[in-house]
Short mmCIF file of C-alpha atoms in Angstrom, two decimals:
data_model
loop_
_atom_site.label_atom_id
_atom_site.label_comp_id
_atom_site.label_asym_id
_atom_site.label_seq_id
_atom_site.Cartn_x
_atom_site.Cartn_y
_atom_site.Cartn_z
CA UNK C 1460 146.01 -95.34 72.22
CA UNK C 1461 143.44 -97.82 70.98
CA UNK C 1462 140.13 -98.05 72.87
CA UNK C 1463 139.70 -101.26 74.85
CA UNK C 1464 136.47 -103.27 74.58
CA UNK C 1465 135.83 -102.83 78.30
CA UNK C 1466 136.16 -99.04 78.10
CA UNK C 1467 133.89 -98.86 75.05
CA UNK C 1468 131.11 -100.49 77.07
CA UNK C 1469 131.62 -97.98 79.89
CA UNK C 1470 131.81 -95.03 77.53
CA UNK C 1471 128.68 -96.11 75.63
CA UNK C 1472 126.54 -95.56 78.71
CA UNK C 1473 126.48 -91.79 78.25
CA UNK C 1474 126.81 -91.31 74.50
CA UNK C 1475 124.29 -89.82 72.08
CA UNK C 1476 124.91 -92.46 69.45
CA UNK C 1477 122.73 -90.92 66.76
CA UNK C 1478 124.73 -87.69 66.85
CA UNK C 1479 128.19 -89.15 66.77
CA UNK C 1480 127.72 -92.22 64.52
CA UNK C 1481 128.12 -90.36 61.18
CA UNK C 1482 131.16 -88.50 62.50
CA UNK C 1483 132.82 -91.78 63.49
CA UNK C 1484 132.78 -92.77 59.83
CA UNK C 1485 129.83 -95.14 60.05
CA UNK C 1486 127.73 -95.45 56.89
CA UNK C 1487 123.97 -95.09 56.54
CA UNK C 1488 123.75 -98.90 56.36
CA UNK C 1489 125.77 -99.21 59.57
CA UNK C 1490 123.40 -96.78 61.29
CA UNK C 1491 120.33 -98.67 60.06
CA UNK C 1492 121.79 -101.90 61.47
CA UNK C 1493 122.43 -100.21 64.81
CA UNK C 1494 118.87 -98.84 64.89
CA UNK C 1495 117.54 -102.41 64.61
CA UNK C 1496 118.72 -103.14 68.12
CA UNK C 1497 115.89 -103.22 70.62
CA UNK C 1498 117.15 -100.92 73.38
CA UNK C 1499 119.05 -97.63 73.46
CA UNK C 1500 121.91 -99.11 75.58
CA UNK C 1501 122.34 -101.84 72.93
CA UNK C 1502 122.43 -99.22 70.19
CA UNK C 1503 125.08 -97.19 71.99
CA UNK C 1504 127.32 -100.24 72.50
CA UNK C 1505 126.80 -101.37 68.90
CA UNK C 1506 127.81 -97.91 67.60
CA UNK C 1507 131.23 -98.11 69.26
CA UNK C 1508 131.61 -101.81 68.45
CA UNK C 1509 131.05 -101.15 64.75
CA UNK C 1510 133.43 -98.19 64.86
CA UNK C 1511 136.21 -100.29 66.38
CA UNK C 1512 135.47 -103.20 64.05
CA UNK C 1513 135.69 -100.87 61.02
CA UNK C 1514 138.80 -98.91 61.96
CA UNK C 1515 140.74 -101.34 64.15
CA UNK C 1516 143.84 -99.70 65.65
CA UNK C 1517 142.59 -96.34 64.33
CA UNK C 1518 139.71 -96.46 66.83
CA UNK C 1519 141.50 -94.36 69.44
CA UNK C 1520 140.38 -92.47 72.53
CA UNK C 1521 141.61 -89.17 71.04
CA UNK C 1522 139.56 -89.68 67.87
CA UNK C 1523 136.44 -90.26 69.98
CA UNK C 1524 137.18 -87.19 72.10
CA UNK C 1525 137.64 -85.06 68.96
CA UNK C 1526 134.32 -86.30 67.54
CA UNK C 1527 132.50 -85.55 70.78
CA UNK C 1528 133.90 -82.03 70.85
CA UNK C 1529 133.13 -81.52 67.17
CA UNK C 1530 129.50 -82.48 67.72
CA UNK C 1531 129.10 -80.26 70.78
CA UNK C 1532 129.14 -83.10 73.33
CA UNK C 1533 131.71 -81.36 75.55
CA UNK C 1534 130.52 -82.97 78.79
CA UNK C 1535 130.81 -86.47 77.23
CA UNK C 1536 134.31 -85.67 76.01
CA UNK C 1537 135.22 -84.63 79.55
CA UNK C 1538 133.86 -87.95 80.84
CA UNK C 1539 136.13 -89.85 78.46
CA UNK C 1540 139.08 -87.75 79.63
CA UNK C 1541 138.16 -88.52 83.21
CA UNK C 1542 138.08 -92.23 82.46
CA UNK C 1543 141.58 -92.02 81.02
CA UNK C 1544 142.73 -90.06 84.06
CA UNK C 1545 141.38 -92.76 86.36
CA UNK C 1546 143.21 -95.44 84.37
CA UNK C 1547 146.42 -93.41 84.67
CA UNK C 1548 145.93 -93.00 88.44
CA UNK C 1549 145.30 -96.69 88.98
CA UNK C 1550 148.14 -97.67 86.65
CA UNK C 1551 145.96 -99.98 84.59
CA UNK C 1552 147.09 -98.49 81.30
CA UNK C 1553 149.07 -95.52 80.08
CA UNK C 1554 146.52 -92.79 79.54
CA UNK C 1555 146.51 -89.83 77.21
CA UNK C 1556 146.67 -86.35 78.76
CA UNK C 1557 143.34 -84.72 79.53
CA UNK C 1558 142.18 -81.93 77.24
CA UNK C 1559 142.86 -78.58 78.86
CA UNK C 1560 145.90 -79.78 80.83
CA UNK C 1561 149.51 -79.37 79.78
CA UNK C 1562 151.60 -82.56 79.98
CA UNK C 1563 154.98 -82.33 81.63
CA UNK C 1564 157.76 -81.93 79.09
CA UNK C 1565 160.43 -84.53 79.74
CA UNK C 1566 164.12 -83.68 79.50
CA UNK C 1567 164.59 -86.53 76.98
CA UNK C 1568 161.84 -85.23 74.73
CA UNK C 1569 163.19 -81.70 74.59
CA UNK C 1570 166.84 -82.75 74.26
CA UNK C 1571 166.21 -85.30 71.52
CA UNK C 1572 165.54 -82.78 68.74
CA UNK C 1573 164.64 -79.14 68.39
CA UNK C 1574 161.97 -78.66 65.73
CA UNK C 1575 161.27 -75.23 64.27
CA UNK C 1576 158.02 -74.05 62.72
CA UNK C 1577 159.79 -73.41 59.43
CA UNK C 1578 161.43 -76.87 59.23
CA UNK C 1579 160.38 -79.34 56.59
CA UNK C 1580 158.67 -82.43 58.13
CA UNK C 1581 159.62 -85.95 57.14
CA UNK C 1582 157.35 -88.97 56.96
CA UNK C 1583 159.53 -90.79 59.48
CA UNK C 1584 159.27 -87.97 62.02
CA UNK C 1585 155.49 -87.65 61.52
CA UNK C 1586 155.07 -91.35 62.26
CA UNK C 1587 157.07 -90.99 65.48
CA UNK C 1588 156.64 -87.40 66.47
CA UNK C 1589 158.43 -86.44 69.73
CA UNK C 1590 155.51 -85.01 71.67
CA UNK C 1591 155.62 -83.54 75.13
CA UNK C 1592 154.42 -86.75 76.80
CA UNK C 1593 156.05 -89.23 74.43
CA UNK C 1594 156.16 -90.13 70.76
CA UNK C 1595 152.95 -90.42 68.73
CA UNK C 1596 151.93 -91.10 65.12
CA UNK C 1597 150.52 -87.93 63.53
CA UNK C 1598 148.94 -89.90 60.65
CA UNK C 1599 147.12 -92.26 63.02
CA UNK C 1600 145.77 -89.28 64.94
CA UNK C 1601 144.36 -87.77 61.76
CA UNK C 1602 142.54 -91.03 61.07
CA UNK C 1603 139.20 -90.82 59.32
CA UNK C 1604 139.46 -87.02 59.31
CA UNK C 1605 141.79 -87.27 56.33
CA UNK C 1606 139.24 -85.82 53.92
CA UNK C 1607 139.02 -82.33 55.41
CA UNK C 1608 142.71 -82.37 56.26
CA UNK C 1609 143.67 -83.41 52.71
CA UNK C 1610 141.48 -80.69 51.22
CA UNK C 1611 143.38 -77.99 53.08
CA UNK C 1612 146.86 -79.54 52.84
CA UNK C 1613 146.70 -80.15 49.08
CA UNK C 1614 144.38 -77.16 48.42
CA UNK C 1615 142.04 -79.63 46.84
CA UNK C 1616 138.92 -77.46 46.65
CA UNK C 1617 137.08 -79.71 44.21
CA UNK C 1618 138.04 -82.91 46.04
CA UNK C 1619 139.61 -84.58 42.97
CA UNK C 1620 143.03 -85.22 44.51
CA UNK C 1621 141.69 -86.84 47.65
CA UNK C 1622 139.13 -88.80 45.70
CA UNK C 1623 141.82 -90.18 43.42
CA UNK C 1624 143.83 -91.32 46.41
CA UNK C 1625 140.74 -92.93 47.95
CA UNK C 1626 140.05 -94.88 44.77
CA UNK C 1627 143.67 -96.00 44.48
CA UNK C 1628 143.86 -97.06 48.11
CA UNK C 1629 140.42 -98.70 48.15
CA UNK C 1630 139.25 -96.44 50.98
CA UNK C 1631 141.91 -97.76 53.37
CA UNK C 1632 142.16 -94.98 55.96
CA UNK C 1633 145.84 -95.25 57.04
CA UNK C 1634 147.09 -95.62 53.43
CA UNK C 1635 145.00 -92.65 52.22
CA UNK C 1636 146.29 -90.37 54.95
CA UNK C 1637 149.90 -91.40 54.29
CA UNK C 1638 149.55 -90.77 50.54
CA UNK C 1639 148.05 -87.32 51.15
CA UNK C 1640 150.98 -86.38 53.34
CA UNK C 1641 153.50 -87.89 50.87
CA UNK C 1642 152.12 -85.80 48.00
CA UNK C 1643 152.45 -82.66 50.12
CA UNK C 1644 155.99 -83.57 51.21
CA UNK C 1645 156.90 -84.10 47.53
CA UNK C 1646 155.63 -80.62 46.69
CA UNK C 1647 152.58 -81.82 44.75
CA UNK C 1648 150.32 -79.39 46.58
CA UNK C 1649 150.57 -75.61 46.47
CA UNK C 1650 151.23 -75.29 50.21
CA UNK C 1651 154.77 -74.70 51.55
CA UNK C 1652 156.19 -77.83 53.21
CA UNK C 1653 156.71 -76.64 56.78
CA UNK C 1654 155.46 -77.57 60.24
CA UNK C 1655 153.71 -74.21 60.45
CA UNK C 1656 151.56 -75.08 57.40
CA UNK C 1657 150.90 -78.58 58.77
CA UNK C 1658 149.62 -77.14 62.06
CA UNK C 1659 147.42 -74.57 60.30
CA UNK C 1660 145.86 -77.25 58.08
CA UNK C 1661 145.11 -79.38 61.11
CA UNK C 1662 143.39 -76.41 62.71
CA UNK C 1663 141.43 -75.70 59.51
CA UNK C 1664 140.29 -79.35 59.61
CA UNK C 1665 139.17 -78.83 63.24
CA UNK C 1666 141.90 -81.14 64.58
CA UNK C 1667 142.83 -78.64 67.28
CA UNK C 1668 144.09 -81.13 69.87
CA UNK C 1669 146.53 -82.68 67.44
CA UNK C 1670 147.63 -79.22 66.25
CA UNK C 1671 148.20 -78.18 69.88
CA UNK C 1672 150.27 -81.35 70.56
CA UNK C 1673 152.55 -80.62 67.59
CA UNK C 1674 152.78 -76.86 68.13
CA UNK C 1675 153.62 -77.43 71.79
CA UNK C 1676 157.19 -78.44 70.97
CA UNK C 1677 157.89 -76.22 67.96
CA UNK C 1678 160.41 -73.44 68.39
#
């Protein structure tokens, strides 16, 4: 779910922008531009504005929550979850499930397809994965975290494989992530092509929430 401009303003009120800016994929030049703003509230808003401007539909609530948790800002992550819960309660927008709560598994979701840990994923399924609370795009959820994820998935210890994809795709986040997964699905990495391996690589890349969402429906 993409972050709305209104919510970004609300969320910015309690963020430590200096801590999270690099983890949101903002460059040193971006951070210098932000620091030119006169007040701290302006800097916080500008951080999230630049992030959304840079990543567009990839600027999602879950990505922000993951970054906050990664940087040790657990209380801020909980505040974002609470904001989403309030939106869900008021019916203003479909909200993502809060971290730490287990969404209700719908009959339709479980009956649609049984997926086993040893099954081979497909690109189509990963783009519309039947999660416990509805379908979601695994590649979009990986987002700008593709580098660490690609390193583990393709066993690219020296970074040459991911770097080559970045150069070919002109640093376009969605395309890079898709190409990394395609190479793995085609057997170009050394990892077995199973959901179990996918989940483990997501955990190795510290994408625990996404790993949990996938593992939650595996048999």
